PDB file of C-alpha atoms and ligand atoms in Angstrom:
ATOM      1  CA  UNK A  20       3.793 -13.573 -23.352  1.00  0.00           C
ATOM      2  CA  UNK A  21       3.001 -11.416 -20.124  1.00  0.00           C
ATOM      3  CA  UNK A  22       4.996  -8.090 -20.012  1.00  0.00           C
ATOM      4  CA  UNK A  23       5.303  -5.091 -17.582  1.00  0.00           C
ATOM      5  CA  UNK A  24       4.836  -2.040 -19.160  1.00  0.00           C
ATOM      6  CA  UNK A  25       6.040   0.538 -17.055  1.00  0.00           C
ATOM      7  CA  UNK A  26       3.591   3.415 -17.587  1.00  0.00           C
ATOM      8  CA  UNK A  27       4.502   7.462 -16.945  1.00  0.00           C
ATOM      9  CA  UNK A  28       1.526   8.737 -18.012  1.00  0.00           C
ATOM     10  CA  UNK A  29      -2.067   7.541 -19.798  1.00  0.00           C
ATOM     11  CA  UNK A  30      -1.352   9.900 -22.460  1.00  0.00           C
ATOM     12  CA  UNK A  31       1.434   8.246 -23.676  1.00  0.00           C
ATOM     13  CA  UNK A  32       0.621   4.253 -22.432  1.00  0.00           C
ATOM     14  CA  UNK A  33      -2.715   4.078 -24.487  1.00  0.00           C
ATOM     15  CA  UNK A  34      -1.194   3.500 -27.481  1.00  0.00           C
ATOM     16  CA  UNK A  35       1.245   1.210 -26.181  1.00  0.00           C
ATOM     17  CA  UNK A  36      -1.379  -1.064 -24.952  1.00  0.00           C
ATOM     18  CA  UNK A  37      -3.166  -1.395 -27.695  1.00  0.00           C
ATOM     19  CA  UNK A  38      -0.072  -1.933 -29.800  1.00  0.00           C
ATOM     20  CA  UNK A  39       0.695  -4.708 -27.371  1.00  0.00           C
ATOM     21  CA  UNK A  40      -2.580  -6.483 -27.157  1.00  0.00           C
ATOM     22  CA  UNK A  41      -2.848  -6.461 -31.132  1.00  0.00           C
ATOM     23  CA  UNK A  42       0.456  -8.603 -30.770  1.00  0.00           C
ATOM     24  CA  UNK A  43      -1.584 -10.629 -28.411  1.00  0.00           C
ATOM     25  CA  UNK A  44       0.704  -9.784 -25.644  1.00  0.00           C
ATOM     26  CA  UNK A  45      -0.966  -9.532 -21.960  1.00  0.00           C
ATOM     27  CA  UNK A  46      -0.032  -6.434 -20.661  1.00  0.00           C
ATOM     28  CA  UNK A  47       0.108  -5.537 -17.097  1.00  0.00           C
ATOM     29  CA  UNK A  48       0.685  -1.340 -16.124  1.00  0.00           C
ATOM     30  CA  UNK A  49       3.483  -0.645 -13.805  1.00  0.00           C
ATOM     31  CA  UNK A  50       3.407   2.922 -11.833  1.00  0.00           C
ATOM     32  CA  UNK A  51       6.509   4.108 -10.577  1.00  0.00           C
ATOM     33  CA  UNK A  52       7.410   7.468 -11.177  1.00  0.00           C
ATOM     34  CA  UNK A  53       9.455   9.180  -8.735  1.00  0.00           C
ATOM     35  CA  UNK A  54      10.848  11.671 -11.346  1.00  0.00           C
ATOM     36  CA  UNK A  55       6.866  13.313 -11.249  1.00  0.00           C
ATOM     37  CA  UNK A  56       6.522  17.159  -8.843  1.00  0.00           C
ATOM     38  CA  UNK A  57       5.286  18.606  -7.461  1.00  0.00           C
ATOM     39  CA  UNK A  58       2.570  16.109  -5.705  1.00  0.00           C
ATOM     40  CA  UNK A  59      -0.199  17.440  -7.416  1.00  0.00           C
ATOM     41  CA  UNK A  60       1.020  17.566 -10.567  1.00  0.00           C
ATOM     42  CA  UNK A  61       1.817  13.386  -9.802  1.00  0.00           C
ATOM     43  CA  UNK A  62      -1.487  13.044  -8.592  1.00  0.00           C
ATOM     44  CA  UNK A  63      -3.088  13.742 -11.663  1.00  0.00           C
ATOM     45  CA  UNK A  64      -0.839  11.363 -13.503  1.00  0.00           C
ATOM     46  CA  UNK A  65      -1.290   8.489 -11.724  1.00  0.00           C
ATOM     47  CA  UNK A  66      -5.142   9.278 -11.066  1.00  0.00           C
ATOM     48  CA  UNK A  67      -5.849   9.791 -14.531  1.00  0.00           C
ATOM     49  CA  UNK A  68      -4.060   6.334 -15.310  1.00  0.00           C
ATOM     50  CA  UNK A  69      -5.799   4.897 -12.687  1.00  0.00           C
ATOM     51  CA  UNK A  70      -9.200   5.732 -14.346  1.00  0.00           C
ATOM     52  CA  UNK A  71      -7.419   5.093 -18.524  1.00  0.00           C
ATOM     53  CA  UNK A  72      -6.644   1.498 -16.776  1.00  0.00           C
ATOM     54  CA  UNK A  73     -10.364   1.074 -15.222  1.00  0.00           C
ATOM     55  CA  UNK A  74     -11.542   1.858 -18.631  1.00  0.00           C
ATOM     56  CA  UNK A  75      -9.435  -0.666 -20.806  1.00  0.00           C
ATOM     57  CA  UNK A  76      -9.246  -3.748 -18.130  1.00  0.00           C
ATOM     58  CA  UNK A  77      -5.453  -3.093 -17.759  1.00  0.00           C
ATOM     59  CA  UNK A  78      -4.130  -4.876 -14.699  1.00  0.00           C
ATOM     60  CA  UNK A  79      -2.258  -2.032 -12.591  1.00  0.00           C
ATOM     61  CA  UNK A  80       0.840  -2.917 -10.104  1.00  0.00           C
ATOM     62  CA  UNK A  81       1.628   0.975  -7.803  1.00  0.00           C
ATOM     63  CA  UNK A  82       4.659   1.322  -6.494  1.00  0.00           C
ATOM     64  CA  UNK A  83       3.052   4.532  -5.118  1.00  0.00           C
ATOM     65  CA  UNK A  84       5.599   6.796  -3.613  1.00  0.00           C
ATOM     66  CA  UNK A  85       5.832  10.456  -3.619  1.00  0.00           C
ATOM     67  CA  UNK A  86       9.904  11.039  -3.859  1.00  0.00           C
ATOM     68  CA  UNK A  87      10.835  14.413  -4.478  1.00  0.00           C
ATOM     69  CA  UNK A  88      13.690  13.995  -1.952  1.00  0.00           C
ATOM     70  CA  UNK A  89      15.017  10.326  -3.342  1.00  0.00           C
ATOM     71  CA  UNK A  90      14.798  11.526  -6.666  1.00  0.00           C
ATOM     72  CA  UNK A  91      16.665  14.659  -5.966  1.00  0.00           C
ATOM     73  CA  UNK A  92      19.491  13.352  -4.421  1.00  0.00           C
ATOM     74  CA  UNK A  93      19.925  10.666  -7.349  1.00  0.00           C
ATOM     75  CA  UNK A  94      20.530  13.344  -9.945  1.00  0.00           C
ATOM     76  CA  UNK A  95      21.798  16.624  -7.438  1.00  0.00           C
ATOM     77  CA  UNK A  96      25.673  15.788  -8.655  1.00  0.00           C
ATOM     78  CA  UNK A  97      24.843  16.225 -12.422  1.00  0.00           C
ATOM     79  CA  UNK A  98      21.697  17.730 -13.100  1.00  0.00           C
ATOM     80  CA  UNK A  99      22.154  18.621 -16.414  1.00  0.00           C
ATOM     81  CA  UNK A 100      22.610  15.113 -17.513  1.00  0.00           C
ATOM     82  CA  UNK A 101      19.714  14.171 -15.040  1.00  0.00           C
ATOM     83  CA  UNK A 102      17.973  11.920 -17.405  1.00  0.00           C
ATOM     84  CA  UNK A 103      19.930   9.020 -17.169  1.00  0.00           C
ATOM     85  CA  UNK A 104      19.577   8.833 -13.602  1.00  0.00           C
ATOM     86  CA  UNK A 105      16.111   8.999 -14.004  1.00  0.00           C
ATOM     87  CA  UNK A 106      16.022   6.062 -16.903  1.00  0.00           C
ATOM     88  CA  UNK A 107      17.544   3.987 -14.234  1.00  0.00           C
ATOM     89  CA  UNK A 108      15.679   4.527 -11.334  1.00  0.00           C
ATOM     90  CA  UNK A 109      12.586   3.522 -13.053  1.00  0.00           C
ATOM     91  CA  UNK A 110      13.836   0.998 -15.524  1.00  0.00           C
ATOM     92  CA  UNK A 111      15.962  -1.001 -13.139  1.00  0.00           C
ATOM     93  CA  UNK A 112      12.893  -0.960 -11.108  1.00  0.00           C
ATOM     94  CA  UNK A 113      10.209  -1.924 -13.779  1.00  0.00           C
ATOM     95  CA  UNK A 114      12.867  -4.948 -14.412  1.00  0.00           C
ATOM     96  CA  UNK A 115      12.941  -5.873 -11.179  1.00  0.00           C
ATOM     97  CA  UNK A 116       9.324  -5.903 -10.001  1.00  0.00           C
ATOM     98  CA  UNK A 117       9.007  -8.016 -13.554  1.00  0.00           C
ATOM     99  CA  UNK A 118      11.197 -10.781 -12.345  1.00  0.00           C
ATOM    100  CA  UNK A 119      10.118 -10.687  -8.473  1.00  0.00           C
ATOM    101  CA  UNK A 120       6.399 -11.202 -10.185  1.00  0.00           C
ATOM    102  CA  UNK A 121       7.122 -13.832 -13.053  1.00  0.00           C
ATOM    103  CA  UNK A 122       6.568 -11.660 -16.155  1.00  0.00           C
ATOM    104  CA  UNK A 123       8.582 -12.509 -19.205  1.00  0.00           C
ATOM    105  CA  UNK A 124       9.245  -9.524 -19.861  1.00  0.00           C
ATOM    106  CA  UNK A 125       9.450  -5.613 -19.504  1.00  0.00           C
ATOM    107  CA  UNK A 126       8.982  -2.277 -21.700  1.00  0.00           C
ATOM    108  CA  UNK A 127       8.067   1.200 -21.061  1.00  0.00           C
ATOM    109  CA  UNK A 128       5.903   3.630 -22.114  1.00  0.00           C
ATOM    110  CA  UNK A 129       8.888   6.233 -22.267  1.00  0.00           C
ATOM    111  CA  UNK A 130       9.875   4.678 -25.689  1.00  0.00           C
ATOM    112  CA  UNK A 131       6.169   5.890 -27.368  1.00  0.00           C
ATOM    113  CA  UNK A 132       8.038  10.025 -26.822  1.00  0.00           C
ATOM    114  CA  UNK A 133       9.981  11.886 -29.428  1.00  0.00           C
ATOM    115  CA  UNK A 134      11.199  13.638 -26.715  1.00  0.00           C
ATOM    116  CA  UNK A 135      12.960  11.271 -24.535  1.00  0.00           C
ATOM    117  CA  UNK A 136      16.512  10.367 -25.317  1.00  0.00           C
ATOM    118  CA  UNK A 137      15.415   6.897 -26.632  1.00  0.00           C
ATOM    119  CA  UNK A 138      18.967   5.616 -27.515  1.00  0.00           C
ATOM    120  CA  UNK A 139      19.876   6.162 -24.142  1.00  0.00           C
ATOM    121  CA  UNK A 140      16.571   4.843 -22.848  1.00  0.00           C
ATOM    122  CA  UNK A 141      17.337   1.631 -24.476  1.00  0.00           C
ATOM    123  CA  UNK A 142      20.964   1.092 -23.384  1.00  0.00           C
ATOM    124  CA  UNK A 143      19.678   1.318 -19.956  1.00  0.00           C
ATOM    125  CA  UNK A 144      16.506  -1.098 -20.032  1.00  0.00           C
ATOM    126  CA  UNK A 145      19.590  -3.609 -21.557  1.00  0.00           C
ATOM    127  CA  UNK A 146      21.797  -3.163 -18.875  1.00  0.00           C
ATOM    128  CA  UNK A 147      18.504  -3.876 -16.341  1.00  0.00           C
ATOM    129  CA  UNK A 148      17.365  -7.069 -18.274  1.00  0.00           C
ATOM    130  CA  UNK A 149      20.700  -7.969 -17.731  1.00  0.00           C
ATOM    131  CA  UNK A 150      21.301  -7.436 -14.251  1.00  0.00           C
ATOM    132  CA  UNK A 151      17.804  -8.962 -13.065  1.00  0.00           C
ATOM    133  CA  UNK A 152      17.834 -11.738 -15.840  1.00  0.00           C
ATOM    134  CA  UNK A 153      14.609 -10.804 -17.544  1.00  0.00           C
ATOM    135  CA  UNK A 154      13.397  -9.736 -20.962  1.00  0.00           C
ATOM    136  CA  UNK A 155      13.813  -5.861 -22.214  1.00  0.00           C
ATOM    137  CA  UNK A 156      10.721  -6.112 -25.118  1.00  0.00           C
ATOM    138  CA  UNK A 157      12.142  -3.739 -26.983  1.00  0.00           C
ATOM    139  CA  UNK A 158       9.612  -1.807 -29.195  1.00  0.00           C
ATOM    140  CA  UNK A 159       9.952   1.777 -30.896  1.00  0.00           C
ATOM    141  CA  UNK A 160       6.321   3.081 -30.242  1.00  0.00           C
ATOM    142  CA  UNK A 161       7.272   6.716 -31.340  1.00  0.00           C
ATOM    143  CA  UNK A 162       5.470   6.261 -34.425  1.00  0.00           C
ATOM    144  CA  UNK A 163       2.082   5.873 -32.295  1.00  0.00           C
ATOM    145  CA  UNK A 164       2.833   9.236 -30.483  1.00  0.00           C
ATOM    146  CA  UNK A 165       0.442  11.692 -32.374  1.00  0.00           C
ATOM    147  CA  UNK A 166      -2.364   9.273 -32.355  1.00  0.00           C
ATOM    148  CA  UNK A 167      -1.867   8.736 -28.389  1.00  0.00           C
ATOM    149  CA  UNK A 168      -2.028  12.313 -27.685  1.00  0.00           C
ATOM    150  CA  UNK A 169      -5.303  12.676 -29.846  1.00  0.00           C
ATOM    151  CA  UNK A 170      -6.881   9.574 -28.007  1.00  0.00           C
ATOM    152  CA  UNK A 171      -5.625  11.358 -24.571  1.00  0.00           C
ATOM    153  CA  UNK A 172      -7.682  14.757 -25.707  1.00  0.00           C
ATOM    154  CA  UNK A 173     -10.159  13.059 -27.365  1.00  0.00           C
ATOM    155  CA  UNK A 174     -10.969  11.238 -24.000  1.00  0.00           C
ATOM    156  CA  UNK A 175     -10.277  14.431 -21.839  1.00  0.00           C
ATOM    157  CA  UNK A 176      -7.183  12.853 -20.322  1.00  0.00           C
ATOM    158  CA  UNK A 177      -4.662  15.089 -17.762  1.00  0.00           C
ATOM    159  CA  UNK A 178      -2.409  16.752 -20.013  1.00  0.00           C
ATOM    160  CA  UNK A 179       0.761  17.612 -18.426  1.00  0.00           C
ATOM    161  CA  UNK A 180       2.943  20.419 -19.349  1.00  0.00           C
ATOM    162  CA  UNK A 181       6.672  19.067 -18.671  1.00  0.00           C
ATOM    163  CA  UNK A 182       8.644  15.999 -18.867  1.00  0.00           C
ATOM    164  CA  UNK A 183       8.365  15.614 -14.599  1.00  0.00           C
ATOM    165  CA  UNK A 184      10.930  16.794 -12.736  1.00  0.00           C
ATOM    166  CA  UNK A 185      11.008  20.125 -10.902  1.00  0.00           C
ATOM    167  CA  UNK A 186      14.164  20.481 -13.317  1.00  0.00           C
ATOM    168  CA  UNK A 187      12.191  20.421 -16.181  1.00  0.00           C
ATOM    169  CA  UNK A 188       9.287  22.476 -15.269  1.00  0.00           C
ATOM    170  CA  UNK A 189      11.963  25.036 -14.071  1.00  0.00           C
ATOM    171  CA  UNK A 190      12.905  24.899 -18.234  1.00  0.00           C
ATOM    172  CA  UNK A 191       9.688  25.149 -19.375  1.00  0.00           C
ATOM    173  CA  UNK A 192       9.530  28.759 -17.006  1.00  0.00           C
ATOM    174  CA  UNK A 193      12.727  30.256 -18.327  1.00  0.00           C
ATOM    175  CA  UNK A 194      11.628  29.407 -21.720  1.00  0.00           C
ATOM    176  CA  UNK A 195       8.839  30.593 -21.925  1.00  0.00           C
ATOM    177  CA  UNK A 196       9.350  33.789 -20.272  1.00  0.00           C
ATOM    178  CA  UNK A 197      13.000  33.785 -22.892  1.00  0.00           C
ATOM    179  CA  UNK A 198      15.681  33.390 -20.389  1.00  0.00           C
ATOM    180  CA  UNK A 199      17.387  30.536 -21.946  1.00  0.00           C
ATOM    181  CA  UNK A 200      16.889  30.472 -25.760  1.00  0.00           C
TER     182      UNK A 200
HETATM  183  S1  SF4 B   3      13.583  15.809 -17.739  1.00  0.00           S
HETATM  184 FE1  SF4 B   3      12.161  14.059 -17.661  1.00  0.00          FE
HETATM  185  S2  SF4 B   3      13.437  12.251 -18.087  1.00  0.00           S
HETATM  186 FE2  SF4 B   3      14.811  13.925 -17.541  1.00  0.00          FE
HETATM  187  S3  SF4 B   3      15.118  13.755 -15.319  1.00  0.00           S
HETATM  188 FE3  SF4 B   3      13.398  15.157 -15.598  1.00  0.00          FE
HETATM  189  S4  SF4 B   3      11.575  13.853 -15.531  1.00  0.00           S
HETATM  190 FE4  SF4 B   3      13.331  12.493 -15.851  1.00  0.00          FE
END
């Protein structure tokens, strides 16, 4: 079987590849991360996958594209129930580029983090499987996540410090300096 795997970082994809060639599944990486700012914070995501995929012989497909604006006028109406937005921008496209390029099927890194809403995730990879007519490979990688994050620092990967989203770095300041508790 030849899936997409929809990658947001190489922290969090390593484990999912190797998980997925062990099942003798050809994997092919898929960048497309509009949800990432500021620039150089996305340019050391998608650079360090760039060099994780080198390493491992992992085909990469870019949809390259810096989209602070696109992003932010997808989620401006409800921004604290952002995420879902987000789930679909890059789901709906990970399912697309995986028909338009004859995969059998699609997954995403996203589903290796305990802190993504996973349930919700899922419901929305369905509804894109659905609507493009290809198949969601639904696995629940979370119990890989510790031992992705030690290969990332064991192999000096970019760590980043948020989920992506100027939203959620803005969290990250106003908790750590105690504004929201
Ligand atoms: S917090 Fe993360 S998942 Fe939610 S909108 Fe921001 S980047 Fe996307």
């Amino acid at each position: 079987m030849k899936t997409l795997l929809h990658i947001c970082c190489a922290p969090c994809a390593n484990q999912c590849v190797t998980s997925l060639r062990e099942e003798n599944i050809e994997v092919t990486g898929f960048w497309y991360n509009p949800n990432i700012h500021p620039f150089t914070e996305y340019r050391s995501r998608r650079n360090c996958l760039r060099e994780y995929a080198k390493d491992v012989e992992l085909p990469l497909i870019e949809q390259d594209q810096y989209a602070l604006r696109p992003f932010v006028r997808e989620v401006a109406e409800d921004i604290a129930h952002r995420c879902v937005k987000c789930y679909e921008m890059r789901l709906f496209q990970t399912a697309k580029t995986a028909k338009e390029q004859g995969f059998d099927s699609f997954t995403s890194s996203l589903f290796i983090s305990p802190y993504q809403n996973h349930e919700l995730m899922k419901a929305v990879a369905e509804r894109a499987a659905e609507t493009y007519g290809v198949e969601f490979l639904y696995r629940d990688f979370r119990p890989l996540f510790k031992a992705g994050q030690e290969h990332a620092r064991e192999h000096c990967f970019y760590m980043q410090k948020y989920c992506g989203c100027v939203f959620s770095e803005e969290e990250r300041y106003l908790k750590a300096n105690k504004i929201i508790p």
